[in-house]
PDB file of C-alpha atoms in Angstrom:
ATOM      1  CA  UNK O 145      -9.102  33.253 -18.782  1.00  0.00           C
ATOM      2  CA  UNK O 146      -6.033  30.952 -20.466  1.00  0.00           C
ATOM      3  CA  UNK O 147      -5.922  29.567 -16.496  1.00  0.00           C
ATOM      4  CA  UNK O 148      -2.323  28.247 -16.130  1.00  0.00           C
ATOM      5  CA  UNK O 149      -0.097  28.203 -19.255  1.00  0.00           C
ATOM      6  CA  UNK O 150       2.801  26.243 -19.748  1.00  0.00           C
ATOM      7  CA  UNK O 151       5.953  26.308 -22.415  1.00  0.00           C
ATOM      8  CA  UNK O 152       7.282  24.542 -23.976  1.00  0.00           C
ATOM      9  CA  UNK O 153       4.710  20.945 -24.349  1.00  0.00           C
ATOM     10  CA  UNK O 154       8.131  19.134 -25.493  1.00  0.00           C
ATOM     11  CA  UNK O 155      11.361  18.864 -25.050  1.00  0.00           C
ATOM     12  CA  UNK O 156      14.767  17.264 -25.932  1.00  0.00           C
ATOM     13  CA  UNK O 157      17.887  17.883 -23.917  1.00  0.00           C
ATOM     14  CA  UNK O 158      21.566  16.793 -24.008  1.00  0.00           C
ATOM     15  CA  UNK O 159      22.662  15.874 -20.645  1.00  0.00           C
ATOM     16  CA  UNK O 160      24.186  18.953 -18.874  1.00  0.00           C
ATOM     17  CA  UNK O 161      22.639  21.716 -21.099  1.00  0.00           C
ATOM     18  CA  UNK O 162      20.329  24.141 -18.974  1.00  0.00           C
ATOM     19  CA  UNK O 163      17.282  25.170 -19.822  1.00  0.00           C
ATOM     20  CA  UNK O 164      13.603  27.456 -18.527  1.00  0.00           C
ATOM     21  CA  UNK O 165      10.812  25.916 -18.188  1.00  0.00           C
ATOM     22  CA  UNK O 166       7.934  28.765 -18.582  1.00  0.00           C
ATOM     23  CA  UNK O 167       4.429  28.903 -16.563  1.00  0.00           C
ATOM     24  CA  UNK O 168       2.383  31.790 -16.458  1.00  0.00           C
ATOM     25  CA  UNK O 169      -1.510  32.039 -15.202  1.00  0.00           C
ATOM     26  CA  UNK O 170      -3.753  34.964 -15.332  1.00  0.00           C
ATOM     27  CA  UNK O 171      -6.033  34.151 -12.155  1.00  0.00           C
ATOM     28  CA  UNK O 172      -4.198  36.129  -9.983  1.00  0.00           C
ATOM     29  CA  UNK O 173      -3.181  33.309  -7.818  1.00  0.00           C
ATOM     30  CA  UNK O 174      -0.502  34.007  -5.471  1.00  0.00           C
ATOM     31  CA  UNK O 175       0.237  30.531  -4.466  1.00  0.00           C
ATOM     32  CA  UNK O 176       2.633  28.791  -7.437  1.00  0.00           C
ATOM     33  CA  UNK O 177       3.792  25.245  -7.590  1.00  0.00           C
ATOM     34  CA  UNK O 178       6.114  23.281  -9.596  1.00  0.00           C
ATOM     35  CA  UNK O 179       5.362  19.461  -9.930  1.00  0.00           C
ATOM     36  CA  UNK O 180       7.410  16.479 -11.993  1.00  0.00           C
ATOM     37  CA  UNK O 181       5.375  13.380 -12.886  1.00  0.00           C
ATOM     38  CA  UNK O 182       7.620  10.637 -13.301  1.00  0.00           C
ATOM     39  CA  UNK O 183       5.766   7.094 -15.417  1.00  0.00           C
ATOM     40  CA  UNK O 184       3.455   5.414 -13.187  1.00  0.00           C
ATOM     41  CA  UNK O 185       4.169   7.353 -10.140  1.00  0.00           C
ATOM     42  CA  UNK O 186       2.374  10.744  -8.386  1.00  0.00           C
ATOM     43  CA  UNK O 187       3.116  13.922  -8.786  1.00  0.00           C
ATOM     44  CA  UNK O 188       5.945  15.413  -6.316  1.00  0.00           C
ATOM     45  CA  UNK O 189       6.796  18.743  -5.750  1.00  0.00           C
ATOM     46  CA  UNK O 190       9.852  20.434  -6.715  1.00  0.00           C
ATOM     47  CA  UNK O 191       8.952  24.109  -5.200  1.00  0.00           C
ATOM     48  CA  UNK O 192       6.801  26.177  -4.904  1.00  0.00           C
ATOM     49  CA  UNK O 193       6.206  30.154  -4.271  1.00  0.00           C
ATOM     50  CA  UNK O 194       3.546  32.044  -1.880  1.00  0.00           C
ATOM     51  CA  UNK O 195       3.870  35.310  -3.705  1.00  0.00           C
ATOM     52  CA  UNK O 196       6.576  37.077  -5.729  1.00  0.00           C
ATOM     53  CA  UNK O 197       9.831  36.944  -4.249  1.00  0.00           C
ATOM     54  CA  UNK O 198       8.997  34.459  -2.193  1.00  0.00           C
ATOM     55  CA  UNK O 199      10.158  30.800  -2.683  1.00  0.00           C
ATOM     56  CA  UNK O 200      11.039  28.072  -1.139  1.00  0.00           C
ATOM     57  CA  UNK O 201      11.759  23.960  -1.748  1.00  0.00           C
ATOM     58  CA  UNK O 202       9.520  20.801  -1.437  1.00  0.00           C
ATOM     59  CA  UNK O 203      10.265  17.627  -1.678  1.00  0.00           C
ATOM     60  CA  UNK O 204      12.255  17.423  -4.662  1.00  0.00           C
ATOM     61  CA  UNK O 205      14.110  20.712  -5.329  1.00  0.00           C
ATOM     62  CA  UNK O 206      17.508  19.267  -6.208  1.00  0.00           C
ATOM     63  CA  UNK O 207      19.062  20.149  -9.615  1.00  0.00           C
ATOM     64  CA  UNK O 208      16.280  22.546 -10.194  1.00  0.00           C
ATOM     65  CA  UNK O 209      15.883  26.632  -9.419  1.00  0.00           C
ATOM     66  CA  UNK O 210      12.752  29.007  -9.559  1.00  0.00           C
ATOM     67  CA  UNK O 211      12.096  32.766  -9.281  1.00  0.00           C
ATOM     68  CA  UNK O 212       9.001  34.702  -9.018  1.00  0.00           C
ATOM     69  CA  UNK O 213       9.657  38.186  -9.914  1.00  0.00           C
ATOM     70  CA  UNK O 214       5.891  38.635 -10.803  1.00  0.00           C
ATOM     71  CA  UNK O 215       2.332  37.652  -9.591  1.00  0.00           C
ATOM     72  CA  UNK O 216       1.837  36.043 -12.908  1.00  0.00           C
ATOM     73  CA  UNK O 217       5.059  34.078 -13.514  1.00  0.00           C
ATOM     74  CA  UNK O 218       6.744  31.103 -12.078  1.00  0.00           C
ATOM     75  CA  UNK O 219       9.604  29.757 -14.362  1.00  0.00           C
ATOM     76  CA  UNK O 220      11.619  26.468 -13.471  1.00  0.00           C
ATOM     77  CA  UNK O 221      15.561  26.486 -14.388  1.00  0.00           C
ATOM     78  CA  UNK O 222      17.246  23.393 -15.144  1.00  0.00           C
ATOM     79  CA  UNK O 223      20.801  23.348 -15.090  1.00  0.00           C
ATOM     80  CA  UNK O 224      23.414  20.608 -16.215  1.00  0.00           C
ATOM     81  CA  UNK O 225      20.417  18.025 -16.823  1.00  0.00           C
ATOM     82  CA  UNK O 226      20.536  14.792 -15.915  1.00  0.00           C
ATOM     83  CA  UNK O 227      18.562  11.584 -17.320  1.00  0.00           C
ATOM     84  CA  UNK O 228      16.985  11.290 -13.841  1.00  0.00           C
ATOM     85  CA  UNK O 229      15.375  14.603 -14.905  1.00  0.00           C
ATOM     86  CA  UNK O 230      13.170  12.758 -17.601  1.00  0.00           C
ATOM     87  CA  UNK O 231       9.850  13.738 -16.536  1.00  0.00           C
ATOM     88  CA  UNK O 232       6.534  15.467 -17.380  1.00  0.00           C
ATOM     89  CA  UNK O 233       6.586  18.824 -15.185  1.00  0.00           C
ATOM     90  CA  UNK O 234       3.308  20.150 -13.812  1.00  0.00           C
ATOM     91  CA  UNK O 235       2.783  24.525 -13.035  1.00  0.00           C
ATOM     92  CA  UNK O 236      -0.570  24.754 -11.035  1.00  0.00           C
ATOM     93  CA  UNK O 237      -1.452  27.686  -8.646  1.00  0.00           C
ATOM     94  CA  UNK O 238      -3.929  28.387  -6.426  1.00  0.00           C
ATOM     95  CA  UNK O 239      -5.745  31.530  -4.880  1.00  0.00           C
ATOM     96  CA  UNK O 240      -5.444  30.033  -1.290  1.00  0.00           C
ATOM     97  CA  UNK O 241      -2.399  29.853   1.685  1.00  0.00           C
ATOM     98  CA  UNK O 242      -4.028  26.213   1.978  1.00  0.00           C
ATOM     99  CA  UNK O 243      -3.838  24.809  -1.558  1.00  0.00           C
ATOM    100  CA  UNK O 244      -7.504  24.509  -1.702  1.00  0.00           C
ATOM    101  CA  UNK O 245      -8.470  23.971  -5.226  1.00  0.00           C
ATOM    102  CA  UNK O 246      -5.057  23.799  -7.478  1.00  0.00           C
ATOM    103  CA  UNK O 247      -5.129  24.413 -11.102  1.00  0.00           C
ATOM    104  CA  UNK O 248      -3.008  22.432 -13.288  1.00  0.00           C
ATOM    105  CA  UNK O 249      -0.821  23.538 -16.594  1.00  0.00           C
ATOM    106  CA  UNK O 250      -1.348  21.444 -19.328  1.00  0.00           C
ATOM    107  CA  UNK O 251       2.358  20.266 -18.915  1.00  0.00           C
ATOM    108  CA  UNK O 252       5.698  19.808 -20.461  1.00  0.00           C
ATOM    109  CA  UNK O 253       7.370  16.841 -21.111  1.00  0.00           C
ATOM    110  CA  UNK O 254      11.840  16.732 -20.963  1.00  0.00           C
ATOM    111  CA  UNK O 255      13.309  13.854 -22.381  1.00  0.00           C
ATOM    112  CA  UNK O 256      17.526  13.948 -21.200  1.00  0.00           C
ATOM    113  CA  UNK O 257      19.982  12.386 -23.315  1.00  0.00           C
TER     114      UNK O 257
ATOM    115  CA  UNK P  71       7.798  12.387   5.945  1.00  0.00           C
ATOM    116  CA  UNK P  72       4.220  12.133   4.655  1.00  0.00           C
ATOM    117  CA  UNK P  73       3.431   9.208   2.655  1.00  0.00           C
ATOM    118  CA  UNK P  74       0.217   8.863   0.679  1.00  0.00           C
ATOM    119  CA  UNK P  75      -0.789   4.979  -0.425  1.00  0.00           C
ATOM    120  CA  UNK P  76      -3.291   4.516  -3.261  1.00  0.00           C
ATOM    121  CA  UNK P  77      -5.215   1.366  -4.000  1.00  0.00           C
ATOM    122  CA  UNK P  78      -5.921  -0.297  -6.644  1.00  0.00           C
ATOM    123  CA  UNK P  79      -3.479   1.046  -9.320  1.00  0.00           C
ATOM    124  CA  UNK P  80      -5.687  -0.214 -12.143  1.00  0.00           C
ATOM    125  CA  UNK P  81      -9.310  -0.683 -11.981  1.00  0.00           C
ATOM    126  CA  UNK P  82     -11.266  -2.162 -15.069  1.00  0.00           C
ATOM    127  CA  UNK P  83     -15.219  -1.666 -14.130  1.00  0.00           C
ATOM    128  CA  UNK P  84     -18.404  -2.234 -16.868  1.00  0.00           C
ATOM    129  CA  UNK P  85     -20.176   0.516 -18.041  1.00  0.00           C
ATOM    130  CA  UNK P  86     -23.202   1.085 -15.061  1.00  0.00           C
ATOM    131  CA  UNK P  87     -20.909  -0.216 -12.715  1.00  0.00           C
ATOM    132  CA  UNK P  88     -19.618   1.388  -9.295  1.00  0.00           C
ATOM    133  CA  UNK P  89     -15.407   2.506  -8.887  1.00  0.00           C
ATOM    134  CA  UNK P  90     -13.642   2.645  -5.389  1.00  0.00           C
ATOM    135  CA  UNK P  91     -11.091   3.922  -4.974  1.00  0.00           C
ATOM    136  CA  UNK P  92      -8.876   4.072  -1.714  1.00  0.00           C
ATOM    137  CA  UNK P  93      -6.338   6.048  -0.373  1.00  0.00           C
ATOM    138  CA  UNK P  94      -4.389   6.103   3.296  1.00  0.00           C
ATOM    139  CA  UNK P  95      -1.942   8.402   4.473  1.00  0.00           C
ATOM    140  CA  UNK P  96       0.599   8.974   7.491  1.00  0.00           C
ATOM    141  CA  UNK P  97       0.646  12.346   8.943  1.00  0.00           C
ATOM    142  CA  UNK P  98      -2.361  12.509  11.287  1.00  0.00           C
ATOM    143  CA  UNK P  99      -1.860  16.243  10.903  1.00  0.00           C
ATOM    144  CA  UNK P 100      -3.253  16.096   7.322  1.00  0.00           C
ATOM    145  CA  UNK P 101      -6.344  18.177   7.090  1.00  0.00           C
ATOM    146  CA  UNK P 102      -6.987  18.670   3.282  1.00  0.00           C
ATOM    147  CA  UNK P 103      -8.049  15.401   0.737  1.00  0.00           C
ATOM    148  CA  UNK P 104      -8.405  16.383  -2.517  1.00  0.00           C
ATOM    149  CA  UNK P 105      -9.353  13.885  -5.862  1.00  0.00           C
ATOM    150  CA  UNK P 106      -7.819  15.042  -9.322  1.00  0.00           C
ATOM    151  CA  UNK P 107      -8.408  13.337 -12.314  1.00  0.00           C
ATOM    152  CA  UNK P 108      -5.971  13.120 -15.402  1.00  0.00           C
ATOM    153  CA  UNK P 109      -6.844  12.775 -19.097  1.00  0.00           C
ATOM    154  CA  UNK P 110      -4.053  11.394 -21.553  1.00  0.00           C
ATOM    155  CA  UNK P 111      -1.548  14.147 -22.221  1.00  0.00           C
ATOM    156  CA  UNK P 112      -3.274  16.695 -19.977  1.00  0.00           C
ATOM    157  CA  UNK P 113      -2.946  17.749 -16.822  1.00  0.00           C
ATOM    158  CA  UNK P 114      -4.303  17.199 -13.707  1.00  0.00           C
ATOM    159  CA  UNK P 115      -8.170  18.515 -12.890  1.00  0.00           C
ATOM    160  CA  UNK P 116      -9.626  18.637  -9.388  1.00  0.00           C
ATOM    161  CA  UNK P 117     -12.715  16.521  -9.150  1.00  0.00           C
ATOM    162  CA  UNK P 118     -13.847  16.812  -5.870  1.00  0.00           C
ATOM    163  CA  UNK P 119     -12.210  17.584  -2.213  1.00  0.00           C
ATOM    164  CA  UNK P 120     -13.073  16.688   1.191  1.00  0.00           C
ATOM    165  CA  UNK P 121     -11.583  18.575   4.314  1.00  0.00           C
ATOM    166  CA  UNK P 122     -11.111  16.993   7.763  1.00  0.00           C
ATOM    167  CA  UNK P 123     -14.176  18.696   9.849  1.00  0.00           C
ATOM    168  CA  UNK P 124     -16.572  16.409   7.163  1.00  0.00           C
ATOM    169  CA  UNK P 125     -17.054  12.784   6.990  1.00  0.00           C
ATOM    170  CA  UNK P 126     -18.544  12.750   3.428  1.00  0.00           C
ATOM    171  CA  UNK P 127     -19.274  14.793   0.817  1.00  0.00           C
ATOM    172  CA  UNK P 128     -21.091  14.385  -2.599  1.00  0.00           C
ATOM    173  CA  UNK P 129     -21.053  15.598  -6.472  1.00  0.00           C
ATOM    174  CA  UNK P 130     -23.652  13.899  -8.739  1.00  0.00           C
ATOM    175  CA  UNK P 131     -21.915  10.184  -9.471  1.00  0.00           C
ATOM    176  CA  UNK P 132     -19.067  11.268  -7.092  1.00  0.00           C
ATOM    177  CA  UNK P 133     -18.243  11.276  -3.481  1.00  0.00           C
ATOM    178  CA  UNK P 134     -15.612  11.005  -1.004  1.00  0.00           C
ATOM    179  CA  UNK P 135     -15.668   9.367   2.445  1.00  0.00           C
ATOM    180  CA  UNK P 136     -12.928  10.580   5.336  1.00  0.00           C
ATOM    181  CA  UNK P 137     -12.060   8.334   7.957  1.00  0.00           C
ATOM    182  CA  UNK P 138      -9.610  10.257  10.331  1.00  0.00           C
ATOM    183  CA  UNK P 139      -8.771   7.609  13.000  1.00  0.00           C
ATOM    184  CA  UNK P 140      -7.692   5.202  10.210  1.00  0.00           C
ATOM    185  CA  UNK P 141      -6.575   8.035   8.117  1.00  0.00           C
ATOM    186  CA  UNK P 142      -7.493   6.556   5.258  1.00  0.00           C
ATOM    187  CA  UNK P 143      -9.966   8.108   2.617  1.00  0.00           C
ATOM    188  CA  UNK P 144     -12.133   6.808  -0.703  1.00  0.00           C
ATOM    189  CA  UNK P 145     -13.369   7.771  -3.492  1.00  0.00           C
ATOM    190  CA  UNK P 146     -16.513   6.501  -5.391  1.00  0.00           C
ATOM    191  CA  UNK P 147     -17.906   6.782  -8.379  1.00  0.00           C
ATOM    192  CA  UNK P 148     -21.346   5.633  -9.511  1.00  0.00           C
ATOM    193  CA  UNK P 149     -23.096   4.644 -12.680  1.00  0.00           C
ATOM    194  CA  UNK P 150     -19.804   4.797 -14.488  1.00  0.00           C
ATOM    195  CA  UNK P 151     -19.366   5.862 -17.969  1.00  0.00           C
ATOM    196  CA  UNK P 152     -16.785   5.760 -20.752  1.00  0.00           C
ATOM    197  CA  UNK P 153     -16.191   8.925 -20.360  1.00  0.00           C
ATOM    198  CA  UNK P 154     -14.814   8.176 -17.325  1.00  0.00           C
ATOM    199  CA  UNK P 155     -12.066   6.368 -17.967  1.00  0.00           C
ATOM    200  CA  UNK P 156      -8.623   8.154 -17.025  1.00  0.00           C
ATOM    201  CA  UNK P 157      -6.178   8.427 -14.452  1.00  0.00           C
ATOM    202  CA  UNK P 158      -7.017   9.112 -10.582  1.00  0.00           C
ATOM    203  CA  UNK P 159      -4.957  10.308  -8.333  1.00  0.00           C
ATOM    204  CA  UNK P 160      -5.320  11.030  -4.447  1.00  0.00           C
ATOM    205  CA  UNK P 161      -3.959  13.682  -2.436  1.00  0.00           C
ATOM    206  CA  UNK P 162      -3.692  15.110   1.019  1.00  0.00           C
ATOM    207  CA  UNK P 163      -2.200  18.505   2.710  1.00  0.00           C
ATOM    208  CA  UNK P 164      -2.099  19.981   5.832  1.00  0.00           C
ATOM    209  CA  UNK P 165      -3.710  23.028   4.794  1.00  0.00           C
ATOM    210  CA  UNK P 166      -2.426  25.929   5.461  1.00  0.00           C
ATOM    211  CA  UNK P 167      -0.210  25.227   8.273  1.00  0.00           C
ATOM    212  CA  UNK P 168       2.749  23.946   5.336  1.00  0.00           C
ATOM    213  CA  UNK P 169       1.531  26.296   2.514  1.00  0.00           C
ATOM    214  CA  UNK P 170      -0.742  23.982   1.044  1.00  0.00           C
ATOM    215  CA  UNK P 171       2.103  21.344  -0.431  1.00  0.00           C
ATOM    216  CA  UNK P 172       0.205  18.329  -1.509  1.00  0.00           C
ATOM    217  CA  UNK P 173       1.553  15.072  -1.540  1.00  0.00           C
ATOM    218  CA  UNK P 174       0.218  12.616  -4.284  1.00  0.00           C
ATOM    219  CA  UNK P 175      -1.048   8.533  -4.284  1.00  0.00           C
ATOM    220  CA  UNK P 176       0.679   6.625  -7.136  1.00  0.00           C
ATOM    221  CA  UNK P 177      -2.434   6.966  -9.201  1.00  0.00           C
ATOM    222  CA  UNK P 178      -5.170   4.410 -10.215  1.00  0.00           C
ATOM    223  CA  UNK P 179      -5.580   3.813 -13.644  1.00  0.00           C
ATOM    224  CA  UNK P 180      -9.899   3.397 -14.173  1.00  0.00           C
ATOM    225  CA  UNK P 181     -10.869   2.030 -17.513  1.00  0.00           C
ATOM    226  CA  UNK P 182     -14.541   1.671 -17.857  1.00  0.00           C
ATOM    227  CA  UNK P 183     -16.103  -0.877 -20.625  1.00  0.00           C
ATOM    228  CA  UNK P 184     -18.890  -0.125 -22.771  1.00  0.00           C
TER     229      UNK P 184
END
């Protein structure tokens, strides 16, 4: 098992171009989360999905859009990014409705210039 | 909303040496404590996880305590080694009953000495 897969591990953007941010595990998990890590602080969460088709927002979800059109896939659109989207952005997903036991991506980290 | 506190945010300990770590949060309906560790440039691994019906639980040189009417939780780690220098960081979730969202501590930074 690759576990949770994220693409790409870096990038640059010019403030307002859009971009995809690509996770994909092979675990089966229904459960799907998208996390940003800004420097020195916790992770928050920016959505998350509880199977495909099915999504909804956490704490963070402005600026940001996701779609789950398969077990397997959870992508993360950007569009018109902002600086205050300079962040490393965690996938994990889990195989329970409670969370238990989330499995991180490895990452990707947006600089916005 | 829910609010997770994390203390220390950097902890320097000698090799051999014990590591607390502490943690308090705000919604009393919180019923899920999880402990994830993160290696430079990786992401975040689950290290161990306590859930609200148990005051303690243990994995070789790690353990968590609960404490549910202070709602505050710890983690420890024993004999430390080098290897177990990284970043820490605290969680807690209601479960199921809000799909499992975790919110995060601010992270404590553990750098162990030879």
């Amino acid at each position: 098992n690759a576990g949770v897969t994220q693409t790409p591990k870096f990038r640059i953007l010019k403030i307002g171009q859009s971009m995809t941010l690509q996770c994909a595990q092979d675990m089966n998990h229904n459960y799907m989360y998208w996390y940003r890590q800004d420097p020195g602080m916790g992770l928050k969460l920016i959505y998350y999905s509880v199977g495909a088709g099915i999504t909804d927002k956490g704490e963070v979800p402005n600026g940001y859009n996701v779609s789950r059109s398969t077990t397997e896939d959870f992508p993360l659109r950007l569009e018109l990014a902002a600086p205050s989207q300079t962040s490393v952005y965690f996938c994990a997903s889990s195989a329970d409705r409670a969370g238990y036991e989330q499995y991180f991506g490895p990452g990707t980290r947006l600089t916005v210039t | 909303g829910e609010n997770v506190e994390q203390h220390p945010s950097t902890l320097s300990v000698q090799e051999g040496d014990s590591a607390v770590i502490k943690c308090t949060y705000s919604d009393s309906a919180s019923n899920y404590f999880p402990w994830y560790k993160q290696e430079l440039g990786k992401g975040p691994q689950l290290i161990i996880d306590i859930r609200s019906n148990v005051g303690e639980k243990k994995d070789q040189r790690i353990a968590v305590t609960l404490n549910k009417t202070a709602k505050h939780f710890s983690l420890h780690i024993t004999e430390t080694q080098p290897e177990d220098s990284a970043v820490y960081f605290c969680a807690a979730s209601r479960g199921s009953s809000n799909t499992g969202k975790l919110i995060f501590g601010q992270g404590t930074t553990l750098q162990v000495k030879p």
